[in-house]
Amino acid sequence: MLDDNYYSNFSYYYDDLTKNVNYHERASYFNKIIQKFDGNTSGTLLDLACGTGNISEEMAKLGYDVIGADISEGMLNMALDKKFESGLNIQYIKQDMRQLDLYGSIDNILCVLDSLNHLATLQDIEQTFNRVSLFTEPNGLFIFDMNTIYKHREVLSNNAYIYETDNVFCAWENYYNQDSENSQVDITLNFFESTQDGSYRRYTEEFSEWAFNVKDILNILENVGFKLLAMYDDDTFNPVHEKSERIIFVARKIM
């Protein structure tokens, strides 16, 4: 479950371990979606669950007035370091997405990189969507992605992965919880960081991710005042299929 210490260790290694993600291309993709559905491409944009600020930085470069929100102090500290280096005018705030509270409404809201999969229940999803709806401009866009039940069951499952960079060695272990109502994957990350004397310091991060039935997500969207515009297969404009691992949802605020 989300709390203030979420990703406290992972935040230091997150960028090293996600160097394979092309944030520039992903931001360009989200910008194309906003253009496709006549969103405000020079207006305000909230990067909800912004992490270390990679998407926030790229969207700001595209001309959006960006606010980044995250519950993790560690992640936000990394985002602030990038902001000071780039000089981009991004505002960062520390907030739980389920209790989002802004001073005004937003033209475009992004919640990507599987962030919503860190919510354990449909009640958490509904609470988050309610807050998003409250702060979305009429006709504004809400773009989010979610890992699918297929991915949790067939891809993440009970697999283990090894990642090694110049700065850290990471052993990633998944456990698929068969008894979970919402396709739960429990994740343990063991980080081994080299020290000056040649030994290794170990840190452990444990968290879970959940996947939900798409129909339930769409029902919640409609109930809180959004109209679904499109669903795409993972960072494309292709339709969703039975083996889609991540779905991109695009919705418009209509009431």
Coordinates of C-alpha atoms in Angstrom, one line a residue:
M1 CA 0.0 0.0 0.0
L2 CA 1.2 3.5 -0.7
D3 CA 2.8 5.5 2.0
D4 CA 5.3 8.3 2.5
N5 CA 8.3 5.9 2.5
Y6 CA 7.2 4.3 -0.8
Y7 CA 10.2 3.6 -3.1
S8 CA 12.6 5.1 -0.4
N9 CA 15.5 3.0 -1.6
F10 CA 14.4 2.4 -5.2
S11 CA 14.3 6.1 -5.9
Y12 CA 18.1 6.3 -5.8
Y13 CA 18.5 3.6 -8.4
Y14 CA 15.3 4.1 -10.5
D15 CA 16.9 6.1 -13.3
D16 CA 19.9 3.7 -13.6
L17 CA 17.5 0.7 -13.9
T18 CA 15.1 2.4 -16.4
K19 CA 17.7 3.6 -18.9
N20 CA 16.1 1.4 -21.5
V21 CA 12.9 3.6 -21.4
N22 CA 13.0 6.4 -24.0
Y23 CA 11.1 9.1 -22.1
H24 CA 11.5 11.5 -25.0
E25 CA 9.6 9.1 -27.3
R26 CA 7.0 8.4 -24.7
A27 CA 6.3 12.1 -24.1
S28 CA 6.1 12.6 -27.9
Y29 CA 3.5 9.8 -28.0
F30 CA 1.4 11.4 -25.3
N31 CA 1.7 14.7 -27.0
K32 CA 0.4 13.1 -30.2
I33 CA -2.6 11.7 -28.3
I34 CA -3.4 15.2 -26.9
Q35 CA -3.2 16.6 -30.4
K36 CA -5.3 13.8 -31.9
F37 CA -8.2 14.5 -29.4
D38 CA -7.9 18.3 -29.6
G39 CA -6.4 18.8 -26.2
N40 CA -4.8 22.0 -25.1
T41 CA -1.1 21.6 -26.1
S42 CA 0.0 24.8 -24.5
G43 CA -2.0 24.5 -21.3
T44 CA -1.5 23.0 -17.9
L45 CA -0.5 19.3 -17.5
L46 CA -0.4 17.3 -14.3
D47 CA 2.0 14.4 -14.3
L48 CA 0.3 12.3 -11.6
A49 CA 2.7 9.9 -9.8
C50 CA 5.6 11.6 -11.6
G51 CA 8.4 9.6 -10.0
T52 CA 11.8 11.1 -10.7
G53 CA 10.3 13.6 -13.2
N54 CA 11.4 12.1 -16.5
I55 CA 8.0 12.5 -18.2
S56 CA 7.5 15.9 -16.5
E57 CA 10.8 17.2 -17.9
E58 CA 9.9 16.0 -21.4
M59 CA 6.4 17.4 -21.4
A60 CA 7.7 20.8 -20.1
K61 CA 10.1 20.8 -23.1
L62 CA 7.1 20.4 -25.4
G63 CA 5.6 23.6 -24.0
Y64 CA 3.2 22.4 -21.3
D65 CA 2.9 24.1 -18.0
V66 CA 3.7 21.1 -15.8
I67 CA 2.9 20.1 -12.3
G68 CA 4.4 16.8 -11.0
A69 CA 2.8 15.0 -8.0
D70 CA 4.1 12.0 -6.2
I71 CA 3.8 10.4 -2.8
S72 CA 7.5 9.4 -2.6
E73 CA 9.8 12.0 -1.1
G74 CA 12.8 10.1 -2.5
M75 CA 11.4 10.2 -6.0
L76 CA 10.5 13.9 -5.7
N77 CA 14.0 14.7 -4.5
M78 CA 15.5 13.1 -7.6
A79 CA 12.9 15.1 -9.8
L80 CA 13.9 18.4 -8.1
D81 CA 17.6 17.7 -8.8
K82 CA 16.7 17.4 -12.5
K83 CA 14.6 20.6 -12.4
F84 CA 17.5 22.6 -11.0
E85 CA 19.8 21.2 -13.6
S86 CA 17.5 21.8 -16.6
G87 CA 16.0 25.1 -15.4
L88 CA 12.5 24.0 -16.5
N89 CA 9.6 25.7 -14.8
I90 CA 8.0 22.6 -13.2
Q91 CA 6.2 22.6 -9.9
Y92 CA 6.5 19.5 -7.8
I93 CA 4.2 18.6 -5.0
K94 CA 4.1 15.7 -2.5
Q95 CA 0.6 14.1 -2.6
D96 CA -1.1 10.8 -2.5
M97 CA -3.0 10.4 -5.8
R98 CA -6.1 9.2 -3.8
Q99 CA -6.1 12.6 -2.0
L100 CA -5.1 14.9 -4.9
D101 CA -5.7 18.5 -4.0
L102 CA -4.8 21.4 -6.4
Y103 CA -5.4 25.1 -6.4
G104 CA -7.1 25.0 -9.8
S105 CA -8.2 22.8 -12.7
I106 CA -5.9 21.2 -15.2
D107 CA -6.2 20.8 -19.0
N108 CA -4.4 17.5 -19.3
I109 CA -3.7 14.8 -16.7
L110 CA -1.2 12.0 -17.2
C111 CA -0.8 9.0 -15.0
V112 CA 1.6 6.6 -16.7
L113 CA 4.4 4.1 -16.2
D114 CA 2.0 1.6 -14.5
S115 CA 1.5 4.0 -11.6
L116 CA -2.2 3.1 -11.1
N117 CA -1.2 -0.6 -10.7
H118 CA 0.2 0.4 -7.3
L119 CA -3.3 0.9 -6.0
A120 CA -4.7 -2.3 -4.3
T121 CA -8.4 -2.0 -4.8
L122 CA -11.1 -0.7 -7.1
Q123 CA -12.1 1.6 -4.3
D124 CA -8.6 3.2 -4.4
I125 CA -9.0 3.5 -8.2
E126 CA -12.4 5.2 -7.8
Q127 CA -11.1 7.5 -5.1
T128 CA -8.2 8.6 -7.4
F129 CA -10.4 9.0 -10.5
N130 CA -12.8 11.1 -8.4
R131 CA -10.0 13.5 -7.4
V132 CA -8.7 13.6 -11.0
S133 CA -12.2 14.4 -12.3
L134 CA -12.6 17.2 -9.7
F135 CA -9.5 18.9 -11.0
T136 CA -9.8 18.3 -14.7
E137 CA -11.1 21.2 -16.9
P138 CA -14.4 20.5 -18.8
N139 CA -13.4 18.7 -22.0
G140 CA -9.9 18.2 -20.5
L141 CA -8.1 14.9 -21.2
F142 CA -7.1 12.2 -18.7
I143 CA -4.5 9.8 -20.2
F144 CA -3.3 6.8 -18.2
D145 CA -1.9 3.4 -18.6
M146 CA -2.3 0.1 -16.7
N147 CA -0.6 -3.2 -16.8
T148 CA -3.1 -6.0 -17.7
I149 CA -4.2 -9.1 -15.9
Y150 CA -2.5 -11.0 -18.7
K151 CA 0.8 -9.4 -18.0
H152 CA 0.6 -10.1 -14.3
R153 CA -0.4 -13.7 -14.8
E154 CA 1.7 -14.7 -17.8
V155 CA 4.7 -12.3 -17.9
L156 CA 5.5 -11.0 -14.5
S157 CA 4.2 -14.1 -12.8
N158 CA 6.8 -15.8 -10.6
N159 CA 9.7 -14.7 -12.6
A160 CA 13.0 -13.2 -11.5
Y161 CA 15.3 -10.8 -13.2
I162 CA 18.9 -9.5 -12.8
Y163 CA 19.9 -5.9 -13.6
E164 CA 23.4 -4.7 -13.4
T165 CA 24.7 -1.1 -13.9
D166 CA 27.9 0.7 -13.1
N167 CA 26.4 1.8 -9.8
V168 CA 24.3 -1.1 -8.6
F169 CA 23.4 -4.8 -8.9
C170 CA 19.7 -5.6 -8.6
A171 CA 18.0 -8.9 -8.1
W172 CA 14.2 -8.5 -8.9
E173 CA 11.9 -11.3 -7.7
N174 CA 8.2 -11.6 -8.4
Y175 CA 5.6 -13.7 -6.7
Y176 CA 2.1 -14.1 -8.3
N177 CA -0.5 -14.3 -5.5
Q178 CA -3.0 -16.8 -6.7
D179 CA -5.4 -16.0 -3.9
S180 CA -5.6 -12.3 -4.6
E181 CA -8.9 -10.9 -5.9
N182 CA -7.1 -8.3 -8.1
S183 CA -4.2 -10.2 -9.8
Q184 CA -1.6 -9.3 -7.3
V185 CA 2.1 -9.5 -7.9
D186 CA 4.4 -9.1 -4.9
I187 CA 7.8 -7.7 -5.8
T188 CA 11.1 -7.9 -3.9
L189 CA 14.1 -5.8 -5.0
N190 CA 17.5 -6.5 -3.5
F191 CA 20.0 -3.8 -4.3
F192 CA 23.8 -4.4 -3.9
E193 CA 25.8 -1.2 -4.0
S194 CA 29.6 -1.4 -4.1
T195 CA 31.5 0.6 -1.4
Q196 CA 34.9 2.1 -1.4
D197 CA 36.5 -0.8 0.4
G198 CA 35.3 -3.3 -2.2
S199 CA 32.4 -4.8 -0.2
Y200 CA 28.7 -4.5 -1.0
R201 CA 25.9 -2.8 0.9
R202 CA 22.5 -4.4 0.5
Y203 CA 19.1 -2.6 0.4
T204 CA 15.7 -4.3 0.1
E205 CA 12.5 -2.8 -1.3
E206 CA 9.2 -4.7 -1.2
F207 CA 5.9 -3.6 -2.8
S208 CA 3.0 -5.1 -4.7
E209 CA 1.2 -4.3 -7.9
W210 CA -2.4 -5.1 -8.9
A211 CA -4.2 -5.5 -12.2
F212 CA -8.0 -5.1 -12.7
N213 CA -10.7 -6.0 -15.1
V214 CA -10.9 -3.4 -17.9
K215 CA -14.7 -3.3 -17.7
D216 CA -14.5 -2.2 -14.0
I217 CA -12.0 0.5 -14.9
L218 CA -14.3 1.8 -17.6
N219 CA -17.4 1.8 -15.3
I220 CA -15.5 3.9 -12.8
L221 CA -14.4 6.3 -15.4
E222 CA -18.0 6.8 -16.6
N223 CA -19.3 7.2 -13.1
V224 CA -16.9 10.0 -12.2
G225 CA -17.7 12.1 -15.3
F226 CA -15.3 10.9 -18.1
K227 CA -16.1 9.6 -21.5
L228 CA -13.7 7.0 -23.0
L229 CA -12.2 8.2 -26.2
A230 CA -9.8 5.4 -27.0
M231 CA -7.8 2.4 -25.7
Y232 CA -4.5 1.5 -27.3
D233 CA -2.0 -1.3 -27.0
D234 CA 1.1 -0.2 -25.2
D235 CA 2.5 3.1 -26.6
T236 CA 0.9 2.6 -30.0
F237 CA -2.3 3.5 -31.8
N238 CA -3.1 -0.1 -32.3
P239 CA -6.2 -1.7 -30.8
V240 CA -6.0 -3.7 -27.6
H241 CA -5.9 -7.5 -27.9
E242 CA -6.1 -10.4 -25.6
K243 CA -2.3 -10.5 -25.0
S244 CA -1.9 -6.8 -24.5
E245 CA 0.5 -6.2 -21.6
R246 CA -0.2 -2.5 -21.0
I247 CA -3.3 -0.5 -22.1
I248 CA -3.3 3.2 -22.8
F249 CA -6.6 4.8 -21.8
V250 CA -7.7 8.2 -23.2
A251 CA -10.8 9.9 -21.6
R252 CA -12.4 13.3 -21.8
K253 CA -14.1 15.1 -18.9
I254 CA -17.7 15.6 -19.8
M255 CA -19.5 16.6 -16.6

